[in-house]
Coordinates of C-alpha atoms and ligand atoms in Angstrom, one line a residue:
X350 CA 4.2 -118.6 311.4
X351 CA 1.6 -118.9 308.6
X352 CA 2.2 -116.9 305.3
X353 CA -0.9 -116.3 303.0
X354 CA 0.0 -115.4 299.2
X355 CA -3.2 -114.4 296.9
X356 CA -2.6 -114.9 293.5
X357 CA 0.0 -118.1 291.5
X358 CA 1.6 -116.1 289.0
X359 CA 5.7 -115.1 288.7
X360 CA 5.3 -113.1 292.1
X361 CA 3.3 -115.4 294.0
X362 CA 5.0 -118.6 293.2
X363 CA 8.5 -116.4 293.5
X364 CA 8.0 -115.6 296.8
X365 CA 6.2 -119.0 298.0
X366 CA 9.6 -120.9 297.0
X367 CA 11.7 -118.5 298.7
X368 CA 10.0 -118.0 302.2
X369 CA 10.2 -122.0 302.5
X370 CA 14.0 -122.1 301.4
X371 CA 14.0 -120.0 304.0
X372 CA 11.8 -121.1 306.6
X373 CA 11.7 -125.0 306.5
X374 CA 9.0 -124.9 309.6
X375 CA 6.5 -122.3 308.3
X376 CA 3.1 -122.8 306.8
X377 CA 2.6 -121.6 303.0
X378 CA -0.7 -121.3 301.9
X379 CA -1.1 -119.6 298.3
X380 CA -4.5 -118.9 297.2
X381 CA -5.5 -118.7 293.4
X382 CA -8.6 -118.5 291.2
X383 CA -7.5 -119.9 288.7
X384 CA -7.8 -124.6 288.7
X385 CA -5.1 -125.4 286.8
X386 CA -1.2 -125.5 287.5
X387 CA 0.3 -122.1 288.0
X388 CA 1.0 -120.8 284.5
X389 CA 2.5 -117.7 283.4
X390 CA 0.9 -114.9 281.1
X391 CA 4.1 -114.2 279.7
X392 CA 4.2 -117.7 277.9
X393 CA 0.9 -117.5 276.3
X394 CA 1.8 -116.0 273.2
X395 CA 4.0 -118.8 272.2
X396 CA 1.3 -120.9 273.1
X397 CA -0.8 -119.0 270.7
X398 CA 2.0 -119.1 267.9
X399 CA 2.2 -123.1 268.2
X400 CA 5.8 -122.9 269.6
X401 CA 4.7 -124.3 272.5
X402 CA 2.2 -127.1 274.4
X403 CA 0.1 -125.8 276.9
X404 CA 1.9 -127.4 279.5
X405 CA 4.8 -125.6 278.8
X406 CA 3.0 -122.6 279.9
X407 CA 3.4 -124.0 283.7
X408 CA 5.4 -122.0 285.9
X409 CA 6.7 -125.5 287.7
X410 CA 6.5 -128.0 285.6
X411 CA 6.6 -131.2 288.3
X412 CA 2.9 -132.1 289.0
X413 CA 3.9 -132.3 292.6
X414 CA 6.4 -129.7 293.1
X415 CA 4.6 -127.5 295.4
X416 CA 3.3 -130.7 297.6
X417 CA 6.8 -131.7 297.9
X418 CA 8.3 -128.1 299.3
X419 CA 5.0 -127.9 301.6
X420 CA 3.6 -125.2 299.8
X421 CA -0.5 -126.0 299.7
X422 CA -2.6 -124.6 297.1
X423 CA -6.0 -123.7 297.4
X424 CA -8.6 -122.7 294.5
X425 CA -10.6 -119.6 295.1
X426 CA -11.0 -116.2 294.8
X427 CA -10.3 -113.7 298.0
X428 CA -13.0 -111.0 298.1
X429 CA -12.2 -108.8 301.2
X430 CA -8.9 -108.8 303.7
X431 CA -9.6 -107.8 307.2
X432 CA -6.3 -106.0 307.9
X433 CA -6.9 -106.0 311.9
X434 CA -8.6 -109.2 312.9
X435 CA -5.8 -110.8 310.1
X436 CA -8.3 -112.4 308.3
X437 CA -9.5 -113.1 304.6
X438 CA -12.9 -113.8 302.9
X439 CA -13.2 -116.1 299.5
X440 CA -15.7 -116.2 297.0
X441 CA -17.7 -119.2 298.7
X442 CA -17.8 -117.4 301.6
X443 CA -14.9 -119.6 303.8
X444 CA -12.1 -117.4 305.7
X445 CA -8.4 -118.0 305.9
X446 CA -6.5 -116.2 309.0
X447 CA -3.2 -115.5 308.4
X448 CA 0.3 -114.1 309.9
X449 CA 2.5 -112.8 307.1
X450 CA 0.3 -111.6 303.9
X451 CA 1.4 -110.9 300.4
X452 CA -1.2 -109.7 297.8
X453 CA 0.3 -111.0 294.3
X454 CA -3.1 -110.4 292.3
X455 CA -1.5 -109.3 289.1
X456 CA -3.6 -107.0 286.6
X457 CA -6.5 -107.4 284.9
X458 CA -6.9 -106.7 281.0
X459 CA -8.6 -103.2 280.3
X460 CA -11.1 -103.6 278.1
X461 CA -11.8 -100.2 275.6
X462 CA -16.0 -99.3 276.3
X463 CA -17.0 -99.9 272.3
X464 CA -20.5 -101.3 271.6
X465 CA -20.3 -105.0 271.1
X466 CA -17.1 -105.7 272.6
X467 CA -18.4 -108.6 274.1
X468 CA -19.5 -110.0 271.1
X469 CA -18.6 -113.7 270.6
X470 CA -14.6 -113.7 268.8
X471 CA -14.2 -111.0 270.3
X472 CA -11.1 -111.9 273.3
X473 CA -8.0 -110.4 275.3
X474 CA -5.1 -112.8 275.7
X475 CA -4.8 -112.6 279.3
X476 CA -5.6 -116.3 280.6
X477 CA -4.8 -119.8 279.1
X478 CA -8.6 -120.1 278.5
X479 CA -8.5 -116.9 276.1
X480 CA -5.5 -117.9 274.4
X481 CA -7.6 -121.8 273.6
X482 CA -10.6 -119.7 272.3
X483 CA -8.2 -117.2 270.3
X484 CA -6.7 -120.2 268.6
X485 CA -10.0 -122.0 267.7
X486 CA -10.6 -118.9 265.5
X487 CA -7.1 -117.7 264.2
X488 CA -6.8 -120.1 261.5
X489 CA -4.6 -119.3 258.6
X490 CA -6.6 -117.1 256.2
X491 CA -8.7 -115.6 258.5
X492 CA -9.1 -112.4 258.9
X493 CA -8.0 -110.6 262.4
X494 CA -8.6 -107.2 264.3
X495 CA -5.7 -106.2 267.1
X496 CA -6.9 -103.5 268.9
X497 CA -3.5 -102.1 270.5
X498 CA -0.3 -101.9 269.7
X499 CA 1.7 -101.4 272.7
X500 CA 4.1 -104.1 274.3
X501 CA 1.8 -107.3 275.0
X502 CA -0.3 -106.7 271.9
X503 CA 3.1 -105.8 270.0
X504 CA 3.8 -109.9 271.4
X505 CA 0.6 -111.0 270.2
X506 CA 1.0 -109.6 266.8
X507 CA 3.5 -112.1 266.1
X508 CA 1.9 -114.7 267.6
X509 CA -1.0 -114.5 265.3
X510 CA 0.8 -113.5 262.1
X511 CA 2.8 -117.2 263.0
X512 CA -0.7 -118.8 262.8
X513 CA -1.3 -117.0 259.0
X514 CA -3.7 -114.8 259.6
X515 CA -4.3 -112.0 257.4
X516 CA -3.7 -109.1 260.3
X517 CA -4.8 -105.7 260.8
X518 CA -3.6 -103.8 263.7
X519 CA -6.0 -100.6 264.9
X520 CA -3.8 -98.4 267.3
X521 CA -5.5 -95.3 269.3
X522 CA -2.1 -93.2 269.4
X523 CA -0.2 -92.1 266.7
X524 CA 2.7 -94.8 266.3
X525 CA 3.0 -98.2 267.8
X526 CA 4.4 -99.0 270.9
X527 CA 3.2 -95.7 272.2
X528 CA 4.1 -96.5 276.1
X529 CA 8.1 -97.4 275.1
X530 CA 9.1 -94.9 272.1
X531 CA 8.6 -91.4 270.8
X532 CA 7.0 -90.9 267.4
X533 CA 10.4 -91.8 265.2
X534 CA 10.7 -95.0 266.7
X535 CA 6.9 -96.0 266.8
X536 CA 7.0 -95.2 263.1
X537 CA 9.7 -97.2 262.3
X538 CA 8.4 -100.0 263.7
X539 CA 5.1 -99.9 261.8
X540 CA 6.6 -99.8 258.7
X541 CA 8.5 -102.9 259.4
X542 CA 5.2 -104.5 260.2
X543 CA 3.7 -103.1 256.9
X544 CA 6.7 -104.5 255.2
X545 CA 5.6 -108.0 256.8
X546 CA 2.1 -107.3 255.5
X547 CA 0.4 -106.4 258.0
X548 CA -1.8 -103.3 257.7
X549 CA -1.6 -100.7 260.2
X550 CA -3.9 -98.1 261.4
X551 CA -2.8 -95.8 263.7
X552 CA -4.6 -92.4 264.9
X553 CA -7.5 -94.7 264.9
X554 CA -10.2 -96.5 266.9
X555 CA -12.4 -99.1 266.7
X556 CA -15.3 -97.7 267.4
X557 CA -18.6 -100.0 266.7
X558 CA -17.9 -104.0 266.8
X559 CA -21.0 -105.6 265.1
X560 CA -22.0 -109.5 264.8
X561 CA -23.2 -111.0 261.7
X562 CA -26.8 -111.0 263.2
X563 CA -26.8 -107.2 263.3
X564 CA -25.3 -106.6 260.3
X565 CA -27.6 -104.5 257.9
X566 CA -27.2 -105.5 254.3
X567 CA -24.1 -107.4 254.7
X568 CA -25.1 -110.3 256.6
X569 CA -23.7 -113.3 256.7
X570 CA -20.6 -112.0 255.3
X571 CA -18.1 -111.6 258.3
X572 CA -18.8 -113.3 261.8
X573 CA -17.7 -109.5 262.8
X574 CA -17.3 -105.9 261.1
X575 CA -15.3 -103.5 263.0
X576 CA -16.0 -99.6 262.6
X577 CA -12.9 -97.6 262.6
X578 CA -13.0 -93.8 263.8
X579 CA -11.3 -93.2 260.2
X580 CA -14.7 -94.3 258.7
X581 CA -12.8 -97.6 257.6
X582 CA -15.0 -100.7 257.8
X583 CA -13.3 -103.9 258.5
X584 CA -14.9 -107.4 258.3
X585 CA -13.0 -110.1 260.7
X586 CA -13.7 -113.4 261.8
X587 CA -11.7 -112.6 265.1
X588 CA -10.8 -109.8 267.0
X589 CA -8.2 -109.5 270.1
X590 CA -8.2 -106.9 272.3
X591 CA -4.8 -105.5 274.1
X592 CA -5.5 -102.0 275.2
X593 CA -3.8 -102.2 278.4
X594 CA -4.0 -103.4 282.0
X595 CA -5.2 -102.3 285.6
X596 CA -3.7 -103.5 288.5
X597 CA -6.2 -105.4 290.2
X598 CA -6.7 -104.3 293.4
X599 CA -10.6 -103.3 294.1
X600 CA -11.1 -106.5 296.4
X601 CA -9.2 -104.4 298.7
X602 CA -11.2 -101.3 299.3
X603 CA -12.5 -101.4 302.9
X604 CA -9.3 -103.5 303.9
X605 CA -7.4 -100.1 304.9
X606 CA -4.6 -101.0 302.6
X607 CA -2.9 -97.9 300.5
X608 CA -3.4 -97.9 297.0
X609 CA -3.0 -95.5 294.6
X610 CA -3.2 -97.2 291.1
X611 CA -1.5 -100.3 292.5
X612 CA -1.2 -101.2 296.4
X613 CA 1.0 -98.6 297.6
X614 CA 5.0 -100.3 299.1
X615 CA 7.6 -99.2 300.4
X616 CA 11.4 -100.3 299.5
X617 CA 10.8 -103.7 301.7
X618 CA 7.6 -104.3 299.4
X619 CA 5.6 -104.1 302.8
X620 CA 2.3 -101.4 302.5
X621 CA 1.0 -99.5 305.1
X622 CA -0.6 -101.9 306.9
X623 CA 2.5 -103.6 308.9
X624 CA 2.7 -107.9 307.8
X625 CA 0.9 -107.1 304.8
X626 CA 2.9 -107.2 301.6
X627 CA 2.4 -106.3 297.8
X628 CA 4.3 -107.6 294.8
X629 CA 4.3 -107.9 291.2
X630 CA 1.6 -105.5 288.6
X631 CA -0.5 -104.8 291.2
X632 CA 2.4 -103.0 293.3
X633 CA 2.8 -99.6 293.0
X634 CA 6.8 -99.3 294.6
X635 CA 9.0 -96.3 294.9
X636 CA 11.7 -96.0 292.3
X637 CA 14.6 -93.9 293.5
X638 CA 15.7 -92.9 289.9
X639 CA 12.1 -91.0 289.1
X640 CA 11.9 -90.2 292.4
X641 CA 7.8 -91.8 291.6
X642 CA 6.1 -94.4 293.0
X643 CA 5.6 -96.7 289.4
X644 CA 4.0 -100.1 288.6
X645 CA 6.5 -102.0 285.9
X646 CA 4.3 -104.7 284.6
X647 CA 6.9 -107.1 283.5
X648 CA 8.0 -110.7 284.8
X649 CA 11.6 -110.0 286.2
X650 CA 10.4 -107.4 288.1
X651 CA 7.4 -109.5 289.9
X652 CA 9.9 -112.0 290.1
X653 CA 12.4 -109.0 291.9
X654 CA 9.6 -107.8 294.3
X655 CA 8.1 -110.9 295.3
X656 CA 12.1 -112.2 296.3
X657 CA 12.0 -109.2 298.5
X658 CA 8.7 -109.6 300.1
X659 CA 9.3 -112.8 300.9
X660 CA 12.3 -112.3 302.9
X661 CA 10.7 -109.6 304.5
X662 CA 8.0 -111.9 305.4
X663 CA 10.5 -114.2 307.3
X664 CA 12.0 -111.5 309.1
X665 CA 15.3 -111.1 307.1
X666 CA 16.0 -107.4 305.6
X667 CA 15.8 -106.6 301.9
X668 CA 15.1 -103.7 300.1
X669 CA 14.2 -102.7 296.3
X670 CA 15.6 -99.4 295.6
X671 CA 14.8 -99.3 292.5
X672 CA 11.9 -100.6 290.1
X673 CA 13.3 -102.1 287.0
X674 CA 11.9 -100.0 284.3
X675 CA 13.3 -101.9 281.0
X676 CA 11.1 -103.6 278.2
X677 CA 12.5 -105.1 275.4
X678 CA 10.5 -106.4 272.4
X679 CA 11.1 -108.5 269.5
X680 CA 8.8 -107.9 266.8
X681 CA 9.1 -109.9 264.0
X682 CA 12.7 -109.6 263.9
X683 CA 13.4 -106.4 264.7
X684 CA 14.1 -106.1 268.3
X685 CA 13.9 -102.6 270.1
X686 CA 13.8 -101.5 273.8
X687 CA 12.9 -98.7 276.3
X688 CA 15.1 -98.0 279.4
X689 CA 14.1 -95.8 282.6
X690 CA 12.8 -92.4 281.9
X691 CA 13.3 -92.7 278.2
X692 CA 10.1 -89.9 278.0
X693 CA 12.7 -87.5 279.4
X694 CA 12.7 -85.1 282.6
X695 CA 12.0 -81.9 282.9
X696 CA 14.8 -79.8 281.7
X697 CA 16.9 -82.5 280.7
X698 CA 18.7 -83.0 277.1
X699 CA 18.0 -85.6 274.8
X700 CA 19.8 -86.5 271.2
X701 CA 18.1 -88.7 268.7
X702 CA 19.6 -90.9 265.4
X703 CA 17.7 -92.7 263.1
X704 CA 19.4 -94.6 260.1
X705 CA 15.7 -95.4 258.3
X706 CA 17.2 -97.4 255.7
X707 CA 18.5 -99.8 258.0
X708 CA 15.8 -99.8 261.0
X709 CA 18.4 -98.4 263.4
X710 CA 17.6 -96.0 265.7
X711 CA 19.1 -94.4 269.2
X712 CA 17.6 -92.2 272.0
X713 CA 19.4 -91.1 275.0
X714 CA 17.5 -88.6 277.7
X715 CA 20.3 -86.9 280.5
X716 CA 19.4 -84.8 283.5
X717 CA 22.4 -82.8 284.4
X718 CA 24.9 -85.6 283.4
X719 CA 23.3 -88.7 284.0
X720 CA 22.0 -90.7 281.1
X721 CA 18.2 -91.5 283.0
X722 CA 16.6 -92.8 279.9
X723 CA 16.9 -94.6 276.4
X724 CA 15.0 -95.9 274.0
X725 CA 16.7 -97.9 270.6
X726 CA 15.7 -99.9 267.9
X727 CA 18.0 -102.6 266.1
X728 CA 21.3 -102.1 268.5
X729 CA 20.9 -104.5 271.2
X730 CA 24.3 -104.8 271.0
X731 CA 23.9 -101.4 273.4
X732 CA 21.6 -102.7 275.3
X733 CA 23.7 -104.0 278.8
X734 CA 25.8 -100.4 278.8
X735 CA 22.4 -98.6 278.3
X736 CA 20.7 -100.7 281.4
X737 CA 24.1 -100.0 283.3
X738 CA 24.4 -96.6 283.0
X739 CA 20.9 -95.8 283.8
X740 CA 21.2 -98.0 287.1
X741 CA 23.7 -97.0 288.4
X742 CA 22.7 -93.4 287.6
X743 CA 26.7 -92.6 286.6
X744 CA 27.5 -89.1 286.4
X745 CA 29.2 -88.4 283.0
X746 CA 30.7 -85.1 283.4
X747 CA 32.1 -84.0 279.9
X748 CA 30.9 -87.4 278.3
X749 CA 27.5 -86.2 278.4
X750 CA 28.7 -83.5 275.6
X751 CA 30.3 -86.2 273.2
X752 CA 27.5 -88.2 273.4
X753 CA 25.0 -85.5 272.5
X754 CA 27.3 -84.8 269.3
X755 CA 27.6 -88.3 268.8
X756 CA 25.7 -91.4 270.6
X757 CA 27.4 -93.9 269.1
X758 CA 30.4 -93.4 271.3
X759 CA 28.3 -95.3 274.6
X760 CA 31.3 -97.8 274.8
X761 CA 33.8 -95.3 275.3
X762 CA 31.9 -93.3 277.2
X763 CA 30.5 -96.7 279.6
X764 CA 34.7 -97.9 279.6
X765 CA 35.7 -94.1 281.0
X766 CA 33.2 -93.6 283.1
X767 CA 32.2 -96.7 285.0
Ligands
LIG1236 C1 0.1 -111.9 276.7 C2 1.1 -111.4 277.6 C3 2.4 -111.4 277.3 C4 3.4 -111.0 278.2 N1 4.7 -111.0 277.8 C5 5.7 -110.6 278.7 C6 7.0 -110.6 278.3 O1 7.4 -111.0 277.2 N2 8.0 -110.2 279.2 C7 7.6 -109.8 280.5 O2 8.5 -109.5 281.3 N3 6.3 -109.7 280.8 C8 5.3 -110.1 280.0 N4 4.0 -110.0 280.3 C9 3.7 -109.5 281.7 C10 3.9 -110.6 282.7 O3 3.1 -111.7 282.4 C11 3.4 -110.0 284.1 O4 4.3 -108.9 284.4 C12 3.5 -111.1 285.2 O5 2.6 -112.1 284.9 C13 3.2 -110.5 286.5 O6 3.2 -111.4 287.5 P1 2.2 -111.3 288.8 O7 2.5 -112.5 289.6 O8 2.4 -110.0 289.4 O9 0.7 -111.4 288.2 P2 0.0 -112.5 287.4 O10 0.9 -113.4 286.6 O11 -1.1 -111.8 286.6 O12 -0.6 -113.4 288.5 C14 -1.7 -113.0 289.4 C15 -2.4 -114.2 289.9 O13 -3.3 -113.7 290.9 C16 -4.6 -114.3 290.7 N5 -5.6 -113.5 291.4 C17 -6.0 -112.2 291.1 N6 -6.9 -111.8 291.9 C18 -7.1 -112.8 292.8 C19 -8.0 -112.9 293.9 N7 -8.8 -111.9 294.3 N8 -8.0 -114.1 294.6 C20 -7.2 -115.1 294.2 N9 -6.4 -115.0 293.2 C21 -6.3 -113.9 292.5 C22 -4.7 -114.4 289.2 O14 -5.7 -115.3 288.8 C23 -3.3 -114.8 288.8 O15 -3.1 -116.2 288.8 C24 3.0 -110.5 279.5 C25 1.7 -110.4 279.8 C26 0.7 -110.9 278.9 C27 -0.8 -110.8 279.3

């Protein structure tokens, strides 16, 4: 049996390890574009920050560690699957056949359409080779530009406020982290930033980026001079973009394989097309909570999906009921987190604390009596009951009433009810 995986991140080196624990005799080939060792995204921050060397970043850290399960690599990007004839096309124009497939392509940074976003200094963090060119120019002193401040660039901040750079953060929405808390929360968490000097703009965008070549009058005086939607004019010598990602899935058009946003699954991570699997941010699966087919972009849940794919792939049976819908965050210190549907449902109830003072806050969403959602700042000390409850979808009869007059009894109500 051969089993193809496209794409060396968490999912695709997840499930290459587990289909030969499983299968000693089959053949592995995993397919990347990138040349170097297989590396993860979600270590590049810390990269950036200094914490780390870029070897750290590797997701295996033994040079010959996938030689030695029998797991060969090959460089190259796939540019077309032929789902019938079980076939696929690369880059230099050399095809691979295969048995078992599982597309592990990740996401792709989304860059905002702003003239001169291409400009030199101008970077996402997606790749190792971004985060080297991001640190050539974040210098202490210097002056940077986030565009975005929702959960990666939220990482990124601190990354380059550890390298002392004199940080502005430009945010489209009207509160940070606008894709895991409600407007309370968001705020909150800016004005912790602001207390750590870093000046945010939110309700804004960037919307001219010009080089010191085209700069009228003021030449010379910034490598870059961003034009806020405020009117605000900001000169930077580097500016990092973070406005979101897309899973990256377009290779696949005339393949025949379901996407939606992401390549369609079902619960065994397998799409329409039967062999073919999908795993990681470019799978769209179908989360029984929502009753929705979501893409949750985070590591443990590639690493969740590609586990199940894989023994799919060998013929064993596993399902993912659920996608696991939690991110948690520490920014600067203050750590805060979003479970589930923590947007709320239709008809549902929600109850909301905030001590400002002490950068504490609590949201809890219910539909009939089941806690679906949650979002807090400051009390990870909630955060395992919170994740508990929401899994396991526990029905909390008249504990749902207590806890909208008071939240802070989630112990009592986890210990009675679960
Ligand atoms: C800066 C940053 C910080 C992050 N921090 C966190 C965090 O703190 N916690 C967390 O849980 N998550 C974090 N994430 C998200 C996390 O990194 C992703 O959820 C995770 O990498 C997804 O794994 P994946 O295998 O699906 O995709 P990826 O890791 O993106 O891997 C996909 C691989 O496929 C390759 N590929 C794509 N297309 C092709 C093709 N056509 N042919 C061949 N190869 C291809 C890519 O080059 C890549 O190597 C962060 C992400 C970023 C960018």
């Amino acid at each position: 049996m051969k089993h193809v995986i496209i794409g060396c991140g968490h999912a695709g080196v997840i499930a290459a390890e587990t289909i030969r624990k499983h299968a000693s005799l089959d053949d592995i080939l995993m397919i990347g574009e990138d040349d170097g060792p297989p590396y993860s995204r979600m270590a590049l921050p810390h990269f950036l920050s200094g914490a780390i060397r870029e070897a750290d970043t590797w997701l295996r850290k033994e040079e010959k560690h996938f030689s030695a399960q029998r797991i060969e690599r090959r460089q190259g990007r796939v540019m077309r699957i032929d789902s019938e004839f079980r076939m696929l096309t690369l880059a230099d124009g050399s095809t691979v056949g295969f048995d078992q497939l599982l597309i592990a392509t990740g996401a792709r940074p989304m860059l905002p359409v702003i003239p001169g976003i291409h400009s030199p200094g101008v970077h996402p963090c997606w790749t190792i080779e971004d985060a080297r060119q991001i640190m050539q120019l974040a210098r202490p002193g210097a002056r940077a530009i986030l565009i975005g401040a929702g959960f990666v660039g939220s990482i990124l901040m601190e990354s380059l406020v550890a390298r002392g750079v004199a940080l502005t953060v430009v945010e489209k929405k009207d509160r940070m982290l606008p894709g895991m808390m409600g407007k309370a929360a968001g705020k909150m968490v800016q004005q912790w930033c602001e207390r750590k000097n870093i000046r945010v703009c939110t309700s804004a965008t960037v919307s001219r980026i010009i080089p010191a070549a085209e700069q009228k009058g003021d030449a010379g005086q910034a490598p870059l001079l961003a034009r806020l939607s405020n009117g605000i004019q900001l000169p930077a010598d580097l500016i990092v973009v973070a406005t979101g990602s897309r899973p990256h899935v377009r290779f696949l058009r005339e393949s025949g394989i379901k996407c939606r946003y992401g390549v369609l699954v079902d619960a065994s991570m397998q799409t329409n097309v039967p062999g073919i699997y999908a795993a990681g941010d470019c799978a769209e699966a179908y989360d029984v909570a929502s009753g929705q087919h979501v893409i949750s972009a985070v590591a443990p849940n590639a690493a969740d999906q590609a586990y199940c794919a894989a023994l799919n792939m060998i013929g064993k049976r596993a399902f993912q009921r659920s996608v696991r819908r939690i991110d948690v965050l520490d920014t600067l210190g203050l750590v805060s987190a979003s479970f589930g549907q923590w947007r709320g449902v239709h008809g549902g109830q929600w109850v909301e604390v905030a001590d400002e003072r002490n950068f504490r806050y609590l949201r809890l969403e219910f539909s009939r009596d089941v806690l679906v959602g949650s979002s807090f700042i400051g009390l990870s000390e909630h955060a395992g009951i919170l994740r508990e409850l929401i899994r396991r979808h526990v029905g909390l009869g008249e504990w749902k009433d207590r806890l909208l007059a008071n939240p802070a009894l989630l112990r009592e109500a986890y210990s009675a009810c679960v």
